[in-house]
Amino acid sequence: MTLTNWAGNTTFHAKDVHHPTSLDELRRLVAASAGVRALGSGHSFNHVADTTGDLVVLDRMPDQVEIDSAAATVRVGARTTYATLAPRLHQAGFALANLASLPHISVAGSVATGTHGSGDAVRSLAAAVSGIELVTADGSLLSLSRGDADFPGAVVSVGALGVVTSLTLDLVPAFELRQYVREGLSEDALAHFGEIMSSGYSVSLFTDYRDTRVWLKREEELADPDWYGTTPADGPRHPLPAMPADSCTGQLGVPGPWYERLPHFRADYPPSGAGDELQSELLLPRRHAAEALRALFAIGDRIRPVLQISEVRSIAADDLWLSPFNGRDSIGIHFTWVKDVAAVMPVLELVERTLAPYEPMPHWGKLFTRWPECPGSFRALARRLDPAGKFANDFTRLLLGE
């Protein structure tokens, strides 16, 4: 059977696919393999998880969600999805500080690729990790905690260091949010970009570089009827204007639990678009936001023919070596493209050239063509933990400059 990613644009080349059912079985498999990679929920759009060796899928490993109320942490198995985890945390009175727009994705895969939600004061999903366990090249189990010298390199690692088996995440008290959709944000309003993005716990702009709407997630009611010259949506909205909003989380300012408002999409519906799309995302220092967005609006006529929608989000800095947010408060400019690689790639290259002056970093799980320089600290860690390149593939060799 041919194995592809969620979108179907990437076919895996593994000689064998394994579904270990225990940690011991996984350790034996890794120790015996000449080349191995782990596959999460398959929501990457490039070859980050590919291998010509053994592909490991952890979907048959024991389920693991262990809440430590005293420490305000949770230990989860790598296979766990946010959709599975979030309601259990809420029931126990806890929350994660942030979630991605899709709750269907696995914790380990999201963390390894630097995936994020949105919020000026909220960091990426990976920044919530306080402990990580992984099976290294010789089958050993390596445990690292925040404060350990190698920890900042092991969290966002694109699978280059080993197979992650569990993560420990920081928790916050459970909370409620209200979600508003505001329509008609003008390009002139980019002069107030900072104020707009800090107007809620989580804020997203959805634009085709002509028309822009705002997804505003707040703890308090929105009292201003003329908020930045916009009008309130008169009903639920989908980020893609032509799509019905049935799959979207509750809007119209109705309060709800954090895990039913932070994502854009409901966990009990299939993911947005059902794979009929390609995705790219470039992460820039926040100080460049308004100028970078104006540059994209200027080439909007070139972008729109292959664009379904673009989302702009804000993410706080972290200290993880391979994170796109390492040492810099950032914005993410995300592109949901039509599913036509030949048509999309020239436009993606144009977007990358346009944003090149603004210090872009790619999302490691999405399409990009320009490789940033890999931090020397991460290169040294990968060579030390995996000297023979057991976890290497074409993606990591490009990343590490090999």
PDB file of C-alpha atoms in Angstrom, residues 30-285:
ATOM      1  CA  VAL A  30      15.766   1.445  16.359  1.00  0.00           C
ATOM      2  CA  ALA A  31      18.924  -0.339  17.534  1.00  0.00           C
ATOM      3  CA  ALA A  32      18.692  -2.871  14.705  1.00  0.00           C
ATOM      4  CA  SER A  33      17.876  -0.405  11.919  1.00  0.00           C
ATOM      5  CA  ALA A  34      20.423   1.207   9.623  1.00  0.00           C
ATOM      6  CA  GLY A  35      18.091   4.139   8.913  1.00  0.00           C
ATOM      7  CA  VAL A  36      14.872   5.125  10.668  1.00  0.00           C
ATOM      8  CA  ARG A  37      12.430   8.016  10.891  1.00  0.00           C
ATOM      9  CA  ALA A  38       9.261   8.549  12.911  1.00  0.00           C
ATOM     10  CA  LEU A  39       5.940   9.643  11.389  1.00  0.00           C
ATOM     11  CA  GLY A  40       3.420  11.597  13.462  1.00  0.00           C
ATOM     12  CA  SER A  41      -0.035  12.532  12.221  1.00  0.00           C
ATOM     13  CA  GLY A  42       1.254  13.124   8.678  1.00  0.00           C
ATOM     14  CA  HIS A  43       0.315  16.787   8.567  1.00  0.00           C
ATOM     15  CA  SER A  44       3.625  17.940   7.099  1.00  0.00           C
ATOM     16  CA  PHE A  45       3.741  19.046   3.465  1.00  0.00           C
ATOM     17  CA  ASN A  46       7.363  18.195   2.691  1.00  0.00           C
ATOM     18  CA  HIS A  47       9.752  15.256   3.166  1.00  0.00           C
ATOM     19  CA  VAL A  48      10.707  15.989   6.785  1.00  0.00           C
ATOM     20  CA  ALA A  49       9.486  12.529   7.921  1.00  0.00           C
ATOM     21  CA  ASP A  50      10.527  10.554   4.851  1.00  0.00           C
ATOM     22  CA  THR A  51      13.112   7.767   4.764  1.00  0.00           C
ATOM     23  CA  THR A  52      14.332   5.013   2.475  1.00  0.00           C
ATOM     24  CA  GLY A  53      14.855   2.877   5.581  1.00  0.00           C
ATOM     25  CA  ASP A  54      12.408   2.022   8.367  1.00  0.00           C
ATOM     26  CA  LEU A  55       9.438   4.276   9.046  1.00  0.00           C
ATOM     27  CA  VAL A  56       8.094   4.076  12.602  1.00  0.00           C
ATOM     28  CA  VAL A  57       4.481   4.980  13.393  1.00  0.00           C
ATOM     29  CA  LEU A  58       3.629   5.096  17.104  1.00  0.00           C
ATOM     30  CA  ASP A  59      -0.148   4.778  16.713  1.00  0.00           C
ATOM     31  CA  ARG A  60      -0.200   1.402  18.532  1.00  0.00           C
ATOM     32  CA  MET A  61       1.904   2.461  21.502  1.00  0.00           C
ATOM     33  CA  PRO A  62       0.128   2.656  24.879  1.00  0.00           C
ATOM     34  CA  ASP A  63      -1.964   5.768  25.420  1.00  0.00           C
ATOM     35  CA  GLN A  64      -0.346   8.015  28.014  1.00  0.00           C
ATOM     36  CA  VAL A  65      -1.740  11.130  29.710  1.00  0.00           C
ATOM     37  CA  GLU A  66      -0.366  11.612  33.243  1.00  0.00           C
ATOM     38  CA  ILE A  67      -1.357  14.872  34.940  1.00  0.00           C
ATOM     39  CA  ASP A  68       0.770  16.091  37.860  1.00  0.00           C
ATOM     40  CA  SER A  69      -1.525  18.604  39.541  1.00  0.00           C
ATOM     41  CA  ALA A  70       1.069  19.717  42.080  1.00  0.00           C
ATOM     42  CA  ALA A  71       3.653  20.504  39.415  1.00  0.00           C
ATOM     43  CA  ALA A  72       1.048  21.753  36.898  1.00  0.00           C
ATOM     44  CA  THR A  73       2.459  19.501  34.168  1.00  0.00           C
ATOM     45  CA  VAL A  74       1.253  16.632  32.018  1.00  0.00           C
ATOM     46  CA  ARG A  75       3.308  13.775  30.571  1.00  0.00           C
ATOM     47  CA  VAL A  76       1.976  12.546  27.238  1.00  0.00           C
ATOM     48  CA  GLY A  77       2.923   9.843  24.789  1.00  0.00           C
ATOM     49  CA  ALA A  78       4.269  11.004  21.443  1.00  0.00           C
ATOM     50  CA  ARG A  79       1.228   9.602  19.613  1.00  0.00           C
ATOM     51  CA  THR A  80      -1.198  11.782  21.605  1.00  0.00           C
ATOM     52  CA  THR A  81      -3.122  14.417  19.662  1.00  0.00           C
ATOM     53  CA  TYR A  82      -4.221  17.752  21.060  1.00  0.00           C
ATOM     54  CA  ALA A  83      -7.822  16.727  20.380  1.00  0.00           C
ATOM     55  CA  THR A  84      -7.386  13.780  22.748  1.00  0.00           C
ATOM     56  CA  LEU A  85      -5.375  15.668  25.354  1.00  0.00           C
ATOM     57  CA  ALA A  86      -7.224  18.971  25.711  1.00  0.00           C
ATOM     58  CA  PRO A  87     -10.602  17.769  27.083  1.00  0.00           C
ATOM     59  CA  ARG A  88      -8.848  15.612  29.685  1.00  0.00           C
ATOM     60  CA  LEU A  89      -6.806  18.576  30.853  1.00  0.00           C
ATOM     61  CA  HIS A  90      -9.885  20.796  31.036  1.00  0.00           C
ATOM     62  CA  GLN A  91     -11.768  18.204  33.072  1.00  0.00           C
ATOM     63  CA  ALA A  92      -8.896  18.287  35.567  1.00  0.00           C
ATOM     64  CA  GLY A  93      -9.012  22.099  35.736  1.00  0.00           C
ATOM     65  CA  PHE A  94      -5.990  22.723  33.514  1.00  0.00           C
ATOM     66  CA  ALA A  95      -5.194  24.090  30.058  1.00  0.00           C
ATOM     67  CA  LEU A  96      -2.329  24.504  27.643  1.00  0.00           C
ATOM     68  CA  ALA A  97      -1.359  28.116  27.086  1.00  0.00           C
ATOM     69  CA  ASN A  98      -1.748  27.716  23.339  1.00  0.00           C
ATOM     70  CA  LEU A  99      -3.051  25.426  20.613  1.00  0.00           C
ATOM     71  CA  ALA A 100      -2.608  25.250  16.868  1.00  0.00           C
ATOM     72  CA  SER A 101      -5.547  25.913  14.535  1.00  0.00           C
ATOM     73  CA  LEU A 102      -6.001  22.151  14.009  1.00  0.00           C
ATOM     74  CA  PRO A 103      -6.369  20.029  17.174  1.00  0.00           C
ATOM     75  CA  HIS A 104      -6.067  16.833  15.103  1.00  0.00           C
ATOM     76  CA  ILE A 105      -2.255  16.944  14.968  1.00  0.00           C
ATOM     77  CA  SER A 106       0.054  14.949  17.239  1.00  0.00           C
ATOM     78  CA  VAL A 107       1.904  16.594  20.111  1.00  0.00           C
ATOM     79  CA  ALA A 108       5.307  15.150  19.179  1.00  0.00           C
ATOM     80  CA  GLY A 109       5.090  16.054  15.486  1.00  0.00           C
ATOM     81  CA  SER A 110       3.867  19.570  16.237  1.00  0.00           C
ATOM     82  CA  VAL A 111       6.660  20.196  18.715  1.00  0.00           C
ATOM     83  CA  ALA A 112       9.390  18.717  16.486  1.00  0.00           C
ATOM     84  CA  THR A 113       8.527  21.033  13.578  1.00  0.00           C
ATOM     85  CA  GLY A 114       8.050  24.244  15.589  1.00  0.00           C
ATOM     86  CA  THR A 115       4.281  24.456  15.142  1.00  0.00           C
ATOM     87  CA  HIS A 116       2.475  27.250  16.965  1.00  0.00           C
ATOM     88  CA  GLY A 117      -0.773  28.966  17.730  1.00  0.00           C
ATOM     89  CA  SER A 118      -1.211  32.719  17.991  1.00  0.00           C
ATOM     90  CA  GLY A 119      -0.809  35.312  20.693  1.00  0.00           C
ATOM     91  CA  ASP A 120       1.490  38.288  21.231  1.00  0.00           C
ATOM     92  CA  ALA A 121       2.335  37.065  24.725  1.00  0.00           C
ATOM     93  CA  VAL A 122       2.042  33.329  24.023  1.00  0.00           C
ATOM     94  CA  ARG A 123       4.889  31.164  22.804  1.00  0.00           C
ATOM     95  CA  SER A 124       4.913  28.207  20.431  1.00  0.00           C
ATOM     96  CA  LEU A 125       3.652  24.733  21.312  1.00  0.00           C
ATOM     97  CA  ALA A 126       7.268  23.600  21.701  1.00  0.00           C
ATOM     98  CA  ALA A 127       7.909  26.224  24.379  1.00  0.00           C
ATOM     99  CA  ALA A 128       5.470  24.403  26.686  1.00  0.00           C
ATOM    100  CA  VAL A 129       7.772  21.355  26.775  1.00  0.00           C
ATOM    101  CA  SER A 130       9.640  20.961  30.064  1.00  0.00           C
ATOM    102  CA  GLY A 131      10.785  17.366  29.553  1.00  0.00           C
ATOM    103  CA  ILE A 132      11.386  15.032  26.635  1.00  0.00           C
ATOM    104  CA  GLU A 133      12.283  11.352  26.220  1.00  0.00           C
ATOM    105  CA  LEU A 134      13.619   9.851  23.014  1.00  0.00           C
ATOM    106  CA  VAL A 135      15.121   6.635  21.757  1.00  0.00           C
ATOM    107  CA  THR A 136      18.584   7.375  20.370  1.00  0.00           C
ATOM    108  CA  ALA A 137      20.605   5.596  17.710  1.00  0.00           C
ATOM    109  CA  ASP A 138      21.808   2.672  19.836  1.00  0.00           C
ATOM    110  CA  GLY A 139      18.338   2.030  21.270  1.00  0.00           C
ATOM    111  CA  SER A 140      19.036   3.859  24.523  1.00  0.00           C
ATOM    112  CA  LEU A 141      16.361   6.002  26.168  1.00  0.00           C
ATOM    113  CA  LEU A 142      17.502   9.597  26.683  1.00  0.00           C
ATOM    114  CA  SER A 143      15.601  11.849  29.111  1.00  0.00           C
ATOM    115  CA  LEU A 144      16.177  15.600  29.112  1.00  0.00           C
ATOM    116  CA  SER A 145      14.586  18.339  31.205  1.00  0.00           C
ATOM    117  CA  ARG A 146      14.501  22.107  30.962  1.00  0.00           C
ATOM    118  CA  GLY A 147      17.820  23.313  32.337  1.00  0.00           C
ATOM    119  CA  ASP A 148      19.860  20.458  30.838  1.00  0.00           C
ATOM    120  CA  ALA A 149      22.529  21.642  28.403  1.00  0.00           C
ATOM    121  CA  ASP A 150      21.127  19.718  25.420  1.00  0.00           C
ATOM    122  CA  PHE A 151      17.474  20.418  26.152  1.00  0.00           C
ATOM    123  CA  PRO A 152      17.063  23.536  23.920  1.00  0.00           C
ATOM    124  CA  GLY A 153      18.315  21.507  20.966  1.00  0.00           C
ATOM    125  CA  ALA A 154      16.245  18.398  21.564  1.00  0.00           C
ATOM    126  CA  VAL A 155      12.732  19.896  21.572  1.00  0.00           C
ATOM    127  CA  VAL A 156      12.430  21.300  18.031  1.00  0.00           C
ATOM    128  CA  SER A 157      14.616  18.691  16.342  1.00  0.00           C
ATOM    129  CA  VAL A 158      12.775  17.617  13.130  1.00  0.00           C
ATOM    130  CA  GLY A 159      13.420  13.994  14.115  1.00  0.00           C
ATOM    131  CA  ALA A 160      17.181  14.317  13.612  1.00  0.00           C
ATOM    132  CA  LEU A 161      18.144  13.145  17.107  1.00  0.00           C
ATOM    133  CA  GLY A 162      15.953  10.099  17.688  1.00  0.00           C
ATOM    134  CA  VAL A 163      12.390   8.872  18.066  1.00  0.00           C
ATOM    135  CA  VAL A 164      10.499  10.896  20.677  1.00  0.00           C
ATOM    136  CA  THR A 165       8.428   8.680  22.974  1.00  0.00           C
ATOM    137  CA  SER A 166       6.991  11.144  25.501  1.00  0.00           C
ATOM    138  CA  LEU A 167       6.902  14.829  26.413  1.00  0.00           C
ATOM    139  CA  THR A 168       6.131  16.726  29.594  1.00  0.00           C
ATOM    140  CA  LEU A 169       4.162  19.944  29.054  1.00  0.00           C
ATOM    141  CA  ASP A 170       3.577  22.973  31.277  1.00  0.00           C
ATOM    142  CA  LEU A 171      -0.035  23.645  32.232  1.00  0.00           C
ATOM    143  CA  VAL A 172      -1.999  26.730  33.214  1.00  0.00           C
ATOM    144  CA  PRO A 173      -5.402  26.954  34.942  1.00  0.00           C
ATOM    145  CA  ALA A 174      -8.367  26.256  32.648  1.00  0.00           C
ATOM    146  CA  PHE A 175      -9.939  29.389  31.171  1.00  0.00           C
ATOM    147  CA  GLU A 176     -12.672  30.553  28.820  1.00  0.00           C
ATOM    148  CA  LEU A 177     -12.482  32.636  25.657  1.00  0.00           C
ATOM    149  CA  ARG A 178     -14.875  34.435  23.330  1.00  0.00           C
ATOM    150  CA  GLN A 179     -14.285  34.338  19.576  1.00  0.00           C
ATOM    151  CA  TYR A 180     -15.242  37.206  17.277  1.00  0.00           C
ATOM    152  CA  VAL A 181     -14.893  37.543  13.516  1.00  0.00           C
ATOM    153  CA  ARG A 182     -14.508  41.092  12.233  1.00  0.00           C
ATOM    154  CA  GLU A 183     -14.747  41.909   8.531  1.00  0.00           C
ATOM    155  CA  GLY A 184     -13.389  44.659   6.300  1.00  0.00           C
ATOM    156  CA  LEU A 185     -10.012  45.401   7.860  1.00  0.00           C
ATOM    157  CA  SER A 186      -8.364  47.894   5.492  1.00  0.00           C
ATOM    158  CA  GLU A 187      -4.759  47.782   4.317  1.00  0.00           C
ATOM    159  CA  ASP A 188      -4.327  51.202   5.969  1.00  0.00           C
ATOM    160  CA  ALA A 189      -5.030  49.527   9.304  1.00  0.00           C
ATOM    161  CA  LEU A 190      -1.596  47.868   9.057  1.00  0.00           C
ATOM    162  CA  ALA A 191      -0.326  51.083  10.623  1.00  0.00           C
ATOM    163  CA  HIS A 192      -1.970  49.748  13.793  1.00  0.00           C
ATOM    164  CA  PHE A 193      -0.733  46.174  13.361  1.00  0.00           C
ATOM    165  CA  GLY A 194       0.782  45.954  16.846  1.00  0.00           C
ATOM    166  CA  GLU A 195      -2.358  47.206  18.574  1.00  0.00           C
ATOM    167  CA  ILE A 196      -4.590  44.891  16.536  1.00  0.00           C
ATOM    168  CA  MET A 197      -2.537  41.786  17.271  1.00  0.00           C
ATOM    169  CA  SER A 198      -2.415  42.592  20.988  1.00  0.00           C
ATOM    170  CA  SER A 199      -6.197  43.136  21.193  1.00  0.00           C
ATOM    171  CA  GLY A 200      -6.908  39.548  22.238  1.00  0.00           C
ATOM    172  CA  TYR A 201      -5.424  36.469  23.785  1.00  0.00           C
ATOM    173  CA  SER A 202      -5.066  35.096  20.237  1.00  0.00           C
ATOM    174  CA  VAL A 203      -5.531  37.061  17.018  1.00  0.00           C
ATOM    175  CA  SER A 204      -5.397  35.924  13.383  1.00  0.00           C
ATOM    176  CA  LEU A 205      -5.757  37.916  10.183  1.00  0.00           C
ATOM    177  CA  PHE A 206      -7.157  36.023   7.190  1.00  0.00           C
ATOM    178  CA  THR A 207      -6.468  37.735   3.884  1.00  0.00           C
ATOM    179  CA  ASP A 208      -6.144  37.207   0.128  1.00  0.00           C
ATOM    180  CA  TYR A 209      -4.112  40.443  -0.035  1.00  0.00           C
ATOM    181  CA  ARG A 210      -7.211  42.341  -1.052  1.00  0.00           C
ATOM    182  CA  ASP A 211      -9.876  41.580   1.558  1.00  0.00           C
ATOM    183  CA  THR A 212      -8.986  40.902   5.224  1.00  0.00           C
ATOM    184  CA  ARG A 213     -10.945  39.523   8.170  1.00  0.00           C
ATOM    185  CA  VAL A 214      -9.870  39.155  11.796  1.00  0.00           C
ATOM    186  CA  TRP A 215     -10.360  36.173  14.115  1.00  0.00           C
ATOM    187  CA  LEU A 216     -10.243  37.717  17.583  1.00  0.00           C
ATOM    188  CA  LYS A 217     -10.156  35.433  20.643  1.00  0.00           C
ATOM    189  CA  ARG A 218     -10.567  37.307  23.930  1.00  0.00           C
ATOM    190  CA  GLU A 219     -11.324  36.654  27.563  1.00  0.00           C
ATOM    191  CA  GLU A 220     -13.421  39.830  27.759  1.00  0.00           C
ATOM    192  CA  GLU A 221     -16.347  40.957  25.633  1.00  0.00           C
ATOM    193  CA  LEU A 222     -15.533  43.209  22.686  1.00  0.00           C
ATOM    194  CA  ALA A 223     -17.347  46.457  23.390  1.00  0.00           C
ATOM    195  CA  ASP A 224     -16.171  48.635  20.463  1.00  0.00           C
ATOM    196  CA  PRO A 225     -18.709  48.342  17.592  1.00  0.00           C
ATOM    197  CA  ASP A 226     -16.324  50.081  15.147  1.00  0.00           C
ATOM    198  CA  TRP A 227     -13.185  48.151  16.115  1.00  0.00           C
ATOM    199  CA  TYR A 228     -10.433  49.424  13.773  1.00  0.00           C
ATOM    200  CA  GLY A 229     -13.026  50.277  11.127  1.00  0.00           C
ATOM    201  CA  THR A 230     -14.361  46.728  10.853  1.00  0.00           C
ATOM    202  CA  THR A 231     -17.859  45.306  11.103  1.00  0.00           C
ATOM    203  CA  PRO A 232     -18.908  42.203  13.046  1.00  0.00           C
ATOM    204  CA  ALA A 233     -19.678  39.068  11.046  1.00  0.00           C
ATOM    205  CA  ASP A 234     -23.431  38.470  11.022  1.00  0.00           C
ATOM    206  CA  GLY A 235     -22.975  34.706  11.438  1.00  0.00           C
ATOM    207  CA  PRO A 236     -20.311  32.029  11.814  1.00  0.00           C
ATOM    208  CA  ARG A 237     -17.503  32.203   9.276  1.00  0.00           C
ATOM    209  CA  HIS A 238     -14.982  29.754   7.818  1.00  0.00           C
ATOM    210  CA  PRO A 239     -11.461  31.089   7.106  1.00  0.00           C
ATOM    211  CA  LEU A 240     -12.114  30.245   3.433  1.00  0.00           C
ATOM    212  CA  PRO A 241     -14.937  32.632   2.509  1.00  0.00           C
ATOM    213  CA  ALA A 242     -16.770  30.167   0.252  1.00  0.00           C
ATOM    214  CA  MET A 243     -16.769  27.311   2.803  1.00  0.00           C
ATOM    215  CA  PRO A 244     -19.550  26.574   5.314  1.00  0.00           C
ATOM    216  CA  ALA A 245     -18.582  27.183   8.939  1.00  0.00           C
ATOM    217  CA  ASP A 246     -19.883  23.892  10.374  1.00  0.00           C
ATOM    218  CA  SER A 247     -16.359  22.653  11.076  1.00  0.00           C
ATOM    219  CA  CYS A 248     -15.297  25.847  12.869  1.00  0.00           C
ATOM    220  CA  THR A 249     -15.177  26.498  16.589  1.00  0.00           C
ATOM    221  CA  GLY A 250     -17.828  28.682  18.242  1.00  0.00           C
ATOM    222  CA  GLN A 251     -17.920  32.362  17.282  1.00  0.00           C
ATOM    223  CA  LEU A 252     -20.197  35.415  17.774  1.00  0.00           C
ATOM    224  CA  GLY A 253     -18.662  36.169  21.178  1.00  0.00           C
ATOM    225  CA  VAL A 254     -20.199  33.142  22.904  1.00  0.00           C
ATOM    226  CA  PRO A 255     -17.856  32.100  25.748  1.00  0.00           C
ATOM    227  CA  GLY A 256     -16.457  28.580  25.685  1.00  0.00           C
ATOM    228  CA  PRO A 257     -13.572  26.530  27.081  1.00  0.00           C
ATOM    229  CA  TRP A 258     -10.090  27.334  25.812  1.00  0.00           C
ATOM    230  CA  TYR A 259      -9.773  24.165  23.735  1.00  0.00           C
ATOM    231  CA  GLU A 260     -13.023  24.944  21.881  1.00  0.00           C
ATOM    232  CA  ARG A 261     -11.962  28.505  21.001  1.00  0.00           C
ATOM    233  CA  LEU A 262      -8.165  28.597  20.492  1.00  0.00           C
ATOM    234  CA  PRO A 263      -8.262  26.244  17.461  1.00  0.00           C
ATOM    235  CA  HIS A 264     -10.097  27.509  14.411  1.00  0.00           C
ATOM    236  CA  PHE A 265     -11.482  24.032  13.711  1.00  0.00           C
ATOM    237  CA  ARG A 266     -13.495  21.577  15.758  1.00  0.00           C
ATOM    238  CA  ALA A 267     -11.921  18.293  16.793  1.00  0.00           C
ATOM    239  CA  ASP A 268     -15.051  16.295  15.889  1.00  0.00           C
ATOM    240  CA  TYR A 269     -14.888  17.348  12.219  1.00  0.00           C
ATOM    241  CA  PRO A 270     -12.308  16.336   9.601  1.00  0.00           C
ATOM    242  CA  PRO A 271      -9.431  18.820   9.295  1.00  0.00           C
ATOM    243  CA  SER A 272      -9.991  21.890   7.141  1.00  0.00           C
ATOM    244  CA  GLY A 273      -9.945  21.192   3.425  1.00  0.00           C
ATOM    245  CA  ALA A 274      -9.603  17.434   3.931  1.00  0.00           C
ATOM    246  CA  GLY A 275      -6.122  17.597   2.396  1.00  0.00           C
ATOM    247  CA  ASP A 276      -7.115  19.478  -0.774  1.00  0.00           C
ATOM    248  CA  GLU A 277      -4.381  22.062  -0.280  1.00  0.00           C
ATOM    249  CA  LEU A 278      -0.683  22.819   0.033  1.00  0.00           C
ATOM    250  CA  GLN A 279       0.771  24.950   2.817  1.00  0.00           C
ATOM    251  CA  SER A 280       3.759  27.215   3.397  1.00  0.00           C
ATOM    252  CA  GLU A 281       4.635  29.515   6.272  1.00  0.00           C
ATOM    253  CA  LEU A 282       7.370  32.045   6.834  1.00  0.00           C
ATOM    254  CA  LEU A 283       8.157  33.413  10.308  1.00  0.00           C
ATOM    255  CA  LEU A 284       9.574  36.932  10.622  1.00  0.00           C
ATOM    256  CA  PRO A 285      10.661  39.178  13.497  1.00  0.00           C
TER     257      PRO A 285
END
